[in-house]
XYZ file of C-alpha atoms in Angstrom:
490
model
C -47.569 155.837 -21.657
C -47.568 153.892 -18.387
C -46.174 150.359 -18.166
C -48.935 147.795 -18.183
C -49.248 144.443 -16.428
C -51.541 141.482 -16.974
C -52.692 139.106 -14.232
C -53.872 135.661 -15.336
C -56.488 134.508 -12.836
C -58.377 136.329 -10.109
C -57.703 134.068 -7.158
C -56.834 135.856 -3.939
C -53.137 136.005 -4.946
C -54.015 137.329 -8.388
C -56.156 140.146 -7.012
C -53.527 140.977 -4.387
C -50.802 141.048 -7.057
C -52.931 143.354 -9.193
C -53.422 145.747 -6.281
C -49.729 145.784 -5.394
C -48.673 146.424 -8.992
C -51.274 149.154 -9.344
C -49.945 150.818 -6.204
C -46.455 150.523 -7.674
C -47.546 152.498 -10.735
C -48.564 149.898 -13.331
C -51.756 149.908 -15.341
C -53.255 146.504 -14.567
C -55.667 144.133 -16.319
C -56.952 140.888 -14.760
C -58.125 138.076 -17.046
C -60.410 135.475 -15.445
C -61.862 132.472 -17.264
C -64.812 132.131 -14.868
C -67.732 134.526 -14.507
C -66.706 135.389 -10.937
C -63.549 136.512 -9.131
C -61.930 134.845 -6.139
C -60.922 131.425 -7.444
C -61.597 128.933 -4.647
C -62.589 131.868 -2.437
C -66.134 132.409 -3.676
C -69.596 131.262 -2.637
C -72.558 129.236 -3.839
C -76.249 129.322 -2.949
C -78.492 126.283 -2.723
C -82.080 126.801 -1.697
C -82.153 129.246 1.208
C -78.563 128.550 2.179
C -75.355 130.377 1.256
C -72.082 128.457 1.441
C -68.479 129.529 1.132
C -67.165 127.346 -1.683
C -63.610 126.813 -0.496
C -61.307 128.180 2.222
C -63.044 128.491 5.573
C -60.231 129.525 7.937
C -59.192 133.178 8.184
C -55.947 134.066 9.965
C -53.487 136.968 9.727
C -56.109 139.508 8.545
C -53.487 142.261 8.562
C -52.301 140.861 5.222
C -55.685 141.805 3.764
C -55.860 145.128 5.576
C -52.505 146.270 4.231
C -53.769 145.981 0.653
C -56.244 148.762 1.403
C -53.477 150.710 3.115
C -51.546 150.788 -0.178
C -54.137 153.301 -1.356
C -54.597 155.092 1.997
C -58.048 153.567 2.334
C -59.519 152.455 5.646
C -60.147 148.678 5.287
C -63.287 148.993 7.416
C -64.906 150.979 4.605
C -64.863 147.767 2.551
C -64.218 144.817 4.804
C -65.004 144.011 8.420
C -64.259 140.994 10.574
C -64.102 139.919 14.197
C -61.844 137.660 16.195
C -63.205 134.330 17.370
C -63.058 133.463 21.064
C -63.250 129.765 20.228
C -60.796 128.498 17.630
C -62.162 124.988 17.089
C -64.249 122.253 18.696
C -62.813 118.713 18.621
C -64.780 115.472 18.933
C -63.816 111.797 19.240
C -66.037 108.746 18.958
C -65.463 107.704 22.582
C -67.274 110.848 23.722
C -64.178 112.962 24.322
C -64.660 116.621 23.406
C -62.348 119.594 23.625
C -62.806 123.255 22.801
C -59.724 125.307 21.913
C -59.942 128.714 23.537
C -58.329 131.600 21.652
C -56.657 132.830 24.838
C -53.332 130.984 25.058
C -53.202 130.816 28.851
C -56.733 129.467 28.997
C -55.954 126.921 26.293
C -52.863 125.682 28.137
C -54.746 125.343 31.404
C -57.745 123.565 29.863
C -55.676 121.312 27.585
C -53.422 120.255 30.461
C -56.455 119.309 32.513
C -58.381 117.645 29.685
C -55.491 115.553 28.342
C -53.648 115.031 31.635
C -50.555 116.782 30.300
C -48.197 119.129 32.062
C -48.793 122.824 31.513
C -45.055 123.235 31.062
C -45.038 120.793 28.133
C -47.742 122.844 26.460
C -45.972 126.113 27.206
C -42.682 124.751 25.860
C -44.373 123.449 22.732
C -46.072 126.741 21.929
C -42.821 128.611 22.606
C -41.087 126.303 20.123
C -43.740 126.978 17.477
C -43.165 130.720 17.928
C -39.395 130.248 17.737
C -39.710 128.365 14.440
C -41.934 131.074 13.008
C -39.701 133.917 14.174
C -36.592 132.219 12.783
C -38.015 131.439 9.371
C -40.831 133.840 8.467
C -38.575 136.562 7.044
C -36.677 133.964 5.008
C -39.216 131.329 3.973
C -42.454 133.303 3.827
C -41.604 136.844 2.819
C -38.770 136.493 0.298
C -37.977 134.499 -2.801
C -35.969 131.401 -1.908
C -34.654 131.380 -5.458
C -32.687 134.632 -5.323
C -29.089 134.549 -4.088
C -29.333 137.781 -2.113
C -32.044 136.228 0.075
C -29.316 134.190 1.753
C -27.048 137.172 2.386
C -28.967 138.409 5.390
C -28.927 138.333 9.175
C -32.218 136.402 9.096
C -30.588 133.596 7.131
C -27.563 133.416 9.439
C -29.819 133.381 12.475
C -31.875 130.520 11.022
C -28.718 128.555 10.153
C -27.241 128.958 13.638
C -30.512 127.735 15.150
C -31.238 125.006 12.609
C -31.553 122.373 15.316
C -34.616 124.165 16.673
C -36.400 123.809 13.328
C -36.765 119.983 13.562
C -36.094 119.493 9.853
C -34.956 115.907 10.399
C -38.043 114.867 12.349
C -41.620 114.494 11.170
C -44.364 116.633 12.664
C -45.738 113.526 14.374
C -42.338 112.748 15.894
C -42.016 116.290 17.245
C -45.501 116.142 18.745
C -44.793 112.749 20.323
C -41.652 114.212 21.873
C -43.668 116.864 23.685
C -46.867 115.014 24.563
C -48.021 111.633 25.868
C -51.745 111.743 25.229
C -52.523 110.352 21.746
C -55.504 112.670 21.299
C -53.436 115.784 21.978
C -50.783 114.511 19.557
C -53.533 113.987 16.993
C -54.860 117.495 17.583
C -51.470 119.019 16.755
C -50.826 116.540 13.925
C -53.880 117.961 12.175
C -51.982 121.115 11.270
C -50.199 119.178 8.520
C -53.470 119.319 6.584
C -53.163 123.118 6.420
C -50.788 122.612 3.513
C -52.222 119.321 2.295
C -49.548 117.069 3.777
C -49.288 114.086 6.117
C -47.985 114.617 9.663
C -46.047 111.353 9.361
C -43.810 112.778 6.621
C -43.980 116.579 6.708
C -41.014 117.974 8.669
C -41.297 119.174 12.242
C -40.805 122.777 11.172
C -44.491 122.674 10.249
C -45.286 122.772 13.960
C -44.991 126.537 13.546
C -48.443 126.509 11.901
C -50.342 126.422 15.241
C -48.563 129.670 16.094
C -50.475 131.435 13.319
C -53.762 130.267 14.806
C -53.017 130.606 18.492
C -50.929 133.778 18.392
C -52.563 135.774 15.586
C -55.995 134.268 16.213
C -58.770 133.126 13.931
C -61.295 135.530 12.478
C -64.601 135.573 10.674
C -65.493 138.143 7.967
C -68.793 139.926 8.478
C -70.342 138.456 5.317
C -68.456 135.165 5.133
C -65.151 134.117 3.629
C -66.046 135.205 0.101
C -66.235 138.731 1.496
C -62.418 138.719 1.421
C -62.168 138.264 -2.329
C -65.215 140.379 -3.106
C -64.077 143.358 -1.032
C -60.661 143.230 -2.718
C -62.371 142.923 -6.095
C -64.356 146.066 -5.352
C -61.199 147.843 -4.246
C -59.476 146.784 -7.479
C -62.297 148.218 -9.564
C -62.344 151.447 -7.574
C -58.608 152.074 -8.040
C -58.803 151.557 -11.791
C -57.863 147.918 -12.317
C -59.694 146.376 -15.275
C -61.215 142.948 -14.597
C -62.178 140.851 -17.607
C -64.463 137.934 -16.695
C -65.143 134.985 -19.013
C -61.771 135.696 -20.626
C -59.730 132.538 -21.004
C -56.051 133.075 -21.781
C -54.892 130.607 -24.428
C -51.169 131.267 -24.427
C -48.386 133.404 -22.993
C -46.625 134.798 -26.052
C -42.886 135.378 -25.875
C -40.063 136.541 -28.102
C -36.297 136.516 -27.471
C -36.913 134.812 -24.124
C -39.166 137.651 -22.967
C -42.884 137.399 -22.221
C -44.584 139.921 -24.478
C -48.307 139.263 -24.731
C -51.327 137.120 -23.947
C -53.182 135.309 -26.699
C -56.911 135.626 -26.061
C -59.531 134.552 -28.603
C -56.850 134.428 -31.287
C -55.574 137.945 -30.679
C -52.303 138.990 -29.022
C -52.594 141.624 -26.311
C -49.216 143.158 -25.460
C -48.056 143.739 -21.872
C -44.829 144.841 -20.245
C -45.297 142.398 -17.396
C -47.292 139.185 -16.884
C -48.195 137.545 -13.557
C -49.677 134.046 -13.673
C -52.013 133.108 -10.828
C -52.884 129.794 -12.463
C -51.774 126.474 -10.966
C -48.203 126.288 -12.192
C -48.499 122.679 -13.415
C -51.539 123.544 -15.524
C -49.881 126.754 -16.725
C -46.935 124.891 -18.256
C -49.278 122.404 -19.892
C -51.595 125.008 -21.419
C -50.160 128.536 -21.527
C -46.473 127.679 -21.808
C -46.438 124.578 -23.995
C -43.447 125.818 -25.992
C -41.368 126.544 -22.892
C -39.226 123.800 -21.386
C -41.010 122.839 -18.177
C -39.100 122.360 -14.892
C -39.660 118.605 -14.668
C -38.261 118.161 -11.157
C -40.544 120.868 -9.790
C -43.647 119.651 -11.592
C -43.075 116.005 -10.670
C -43.326 116.640 -6.930
C -46.055 114.890 -4.972
C -49.303 116.823 -5.041
C -51.042 117.993 -1.902
C -54.262 116.382 -0.770
C -57.595 117.418 -2.221
C -61.061 117.496 -0.646
C -64.507 116.028 -0.994
C -67.095 118.482 0.262
C -70.776 118.096 1.119
C -72.698 121.369 1.331
C -75.699 120.553 3.498
C -78.648 122.727 4.395
C -79.658 121.456 7.865
C -83.119 122.205 9.226
C -81.959 122.045 12.834
C -79.437 123.833 15.063
C -76.665 122.153 17.044
C -75.563 124.087 20.118
C -72.487 121.898 20.639
C -71.061 122.988 17.297
C -69.301 126.272 16.496
C -67.839 127.817 13.357
C -64.995 125.255 13.131
C -65.459 121.638 14.206
C -63.340 118.491 13.808
C -64.578 114.927 14.260
C -61.451 112.777 14.408
C -60.771 109.354 12.942
C -59.716 106.579 15.293
C -56.704 105.794 13.078
C -55.056 108.938 11.734
C -52.033 107.171 10.245
C -54.260 104.821 8.258
C -56.238 107.768 6.905
C -53.115 109.489 5.544
C -51.740 106.237 4.161
C -54.899 105.882 2.100
C -54.814 109.523 0.955
C -51.227 109.556 -0.281
C -50.425 105.924 -1.042
C -53.604 104.016 -1.843
C -55.352 107.042 -3.397
C -58.792 106.267 -2.005
C -60.640 106.885 1.248
C -60.068 104.977 4.452
C -63.170 103.572 6.119
C -62.946 106.002 9.048
C -62.386 109.587 7.835
C -61.728 112.715 9.861
C -64.638 115.092 9.262
C -64.428 118.870 9.283
C -67.662 120.832 9.685
C -67.733 124.566 9.079
C -70.976 126.401 9.872
C -70.715 130.028 8.797
C -74.328 130.717 9.843
C -73.128 130.502 13.451
C -71.610 133.945 12.809
C -73.188 135.133 9.537
C -76.856 134.835 10.379
C -78.114 135.566 6.857
C -76.421 132.411 5.556
C -79.337 130.286 6.796
C -82.887 130.788 8.030
C -83.559 130.923 11.742
C -83.527 127.423 13.182
C -81.377 126.164 10.283
C -77.632 125.836 9.648
C -75.444 125.715 6.559
C -72.948 122.871 6.938
C -69.755 122.765 4.900
C -68.717 119.163 5.535
C -65.269 118.272 4.253
C -63.058 115.201 4.314
C -59.451 115.150 3.156
C -59.333 113.394 -0.198
C -56.726 111.925 -2.515
C -56.029 113.841 -5.689
C -57.972 113.057 -8.830
C -56.219 110.147 -10.518
C -59.190 108.772 -12.424
C -61.087 107.321 -9.466
C -64.806 106.584 -9.734
C -65.905 109.632 -7.764
C -69.571 108.705 -7.895
C -68.804 105.462 -6.079
C -66.292 107.132 -3.764
C -68.817 109.842 -2.850
C -71.528 107.301 -2.056
C -69.073 105.323 0.056
C -67.671 108.239 2.017
C -71.060 109.918 2.535
C -72.206 106.890 4.499
C -69.022 106.973 6.605
C -69.322 110.715 7.229
C -72.924 110.399 8.409
C -71.990 107.501 10.694
C -69.125 109.551 12.187
C -71.357 112.578 12.808
C -74.094 110.499 14.358
C -71.697 108.712 16.684
C -69.922 111.868 17.820
C -73.036 114.027 18.173
C -75.587 111.391 19.114
C -77.818 112.465 16.244
C -79.522 111.216 13.106
C -78.155 113.896 10.837
C -79.575 112.278 7.700
C -83.054 113.277 8.927
C -82.178 116.978 8.839
C -80.485 117.356 5.446
C -82.888 119.284 3.214
C -80.361 120.618 0.690
C -77.230 118.908 -0.647
C -74.492 119.835 -3.084
C -71.300 117.819 -3.564
C -67.867 118.828 -4.861
C -65.233 116.181 -5.611
C -61.505 116.529 -6.417
C -62.445 116.161 -10.077
C -64.846 119.106 -9.742
C -62.173 121.186 -8.008
C -59.723 120.435 -10.815
C -62.260 121.466 -13.463
C -63.372 124.660 -11.701
C -59.960 125.933 -10.609
C -57.476 124.367 -13.096
C -55.622 122.983 -10.084
C -53.803 119.870 -11.342
C -55.526 116.738 -9.985
C -57.669 118.958 -7.763
C -54.870 119.462 -5.232
C -55.722 122.245 -2.819
C -52.205 123.519 -2.191
C -50.231 122.630 -5.311
C -47.499 120.325 -4.038
C -47.378 118.694 -0.624
C -44.735 119.415 2.012
C -43.950 115.782 2.680
C -40.185 116.236 2.806
C -37.768 118.674 4.408
C -36.775 120.214 1.074
C -40.347 120.972 -0.021
C -40.042 124.725 0.629
C -36.998 124.905 -1.649
C -38.550 122.757 -4.373
C -41.642 124.873 -4.929
C -41.727 126.798 -8.167
C -40.213 130.276 -7.767
C -42.246 133.463 -8.074
C -40.499 134.298 -11.334
C -39.650 132.461 -14.537
C -36.051 131.404 -15.051
C -36.807 130.958 -18.769
C -38.710 134.118 -19.663
C -38.105 137.675 -18.567
C -41.119 139.695 -17.364
C -43.040 136.563 -16.312
C -43.921 136.002 -12.650
C -45.996 133.515 -10.672
C -48.198 133.836 -7.587
C -50.707 131.673 -5.759
C -50.831 128.471 -3.763
C -48.908 126.293 -6.224
C -45.708 128.380 -6.011
C -43.566 129.769 -3.206
C -44.333 130.140 -0.308
C -47.381 127.812 -0.512
C -51.134 127.425 -0.215
C -53.718 128.958 2.084
C -54.899 132.564 2.195
C -51.968 134.074 4.151
C -49.286 132.419 2.012
C -51.090 133.312 -1.216
C -51.174 136.941 -0.100
C -47.476 136.744 0.749
C -46.745 135.328 -2.715
C -48.268 138.498 -4.161
C -46.031 140.600 -1.939
C -42.955 138.667 -3.074
C -43.917 139.220 -6.726
C -44.338 142.942 -6.108
C -40.885 143.086 -4.540
C -39.364 141.254 -7.519
C -40.861 143.242 -10.385
C -39.049 146.379 -11.569
C -40.377 149.868 -11.118
C -42.613 150.804 -14.079
C -41.192 153.004 -16.795
């Protein structure tokens, strides 16, 4: 009889873990409390508009492709995507606009001209982001930081000898100010702190490697929208014999003699040789592992930011907008101070607008657009989200109208709103944080929960709330780390 493994949760990391364990020889069952797979990576329909519910940025698609390769299947048979020529459009209230070209040389030339910066400064900065990534990816992103043998490698020694290049003792903002003079260009690169739900005024300068993922690997758009990632992998999982149980809430991880043995579901114990938890680790300890001593230091870390999202069906098209668009605040530092310290919105938010119908034409009728309008939000700490939503909606509309010279409120024919409280309820992410814990200190990477349990044998963890972090690429890498850690099946 083959060894069997259970996956709790069908977020992107859960599905990827299931596929990797199946390829390794395990029989695999996925248990999902919702009636859909994908976690945050699913979609909703309102009226004649389809919206991706959560993640809207797709980078490093090879991490998805290689999951199909585990079974010698051509990814294109399930999942297709194309590279974007424009990465993002940026807008400021004073009329300044800048479009980031996917070609690095073109970007450097146009950014130097637009922001009156030296091309060499831009070249040096992008080289430094690549250096940081090359020095740390094998150590921080692809291996468990909580295993001793990780540090007995050439990669570790190389990173240690070049530690000064990692800017661990400087904030991302300080690093960006060192390279650039123009405040708008500094702000543009400060924005990358939000990719892991942190503030650029605290997160360490090593996070400047994030632009490398966008500008070197590129940004992509799936043929049928972002949810196509999770749905294509779900179909692959079914086709290779993984059992997916929807509407199946796990009540408890059952253990004996410090070894995870079973899942309690609807009062019954189902035995497994291996258990992988894709649930937010904070919520997991408070629901599934109540009898296990929780790692207080790990769980007490500052949470990442959340989001407040307006899904708008717009009965007009805007040629100046692309797939990804940012409308910047005039006071970035004030915005982050409110998010992490005051726990409510500043009066001038940065607005992100994603319009998948620019690329996926069936997402909206001709002459219409589906707007995913997001502002960074504090985590859910009991705020009056009805009042906060009313307040921030007015500010968002004012920002859009000023930057685009429009009256956007006249074109909204469909609206759906998701608050941090809604995100917490739908995804079991503690306080609605998007990325688990923030990276607002230089030790954040080491303080994340490991991909295995130090208390229970045969229990592993994947997803955005554990190492190496949140976002689609890191969630997929967490699944790879888990696969490397688990033993070969009997």
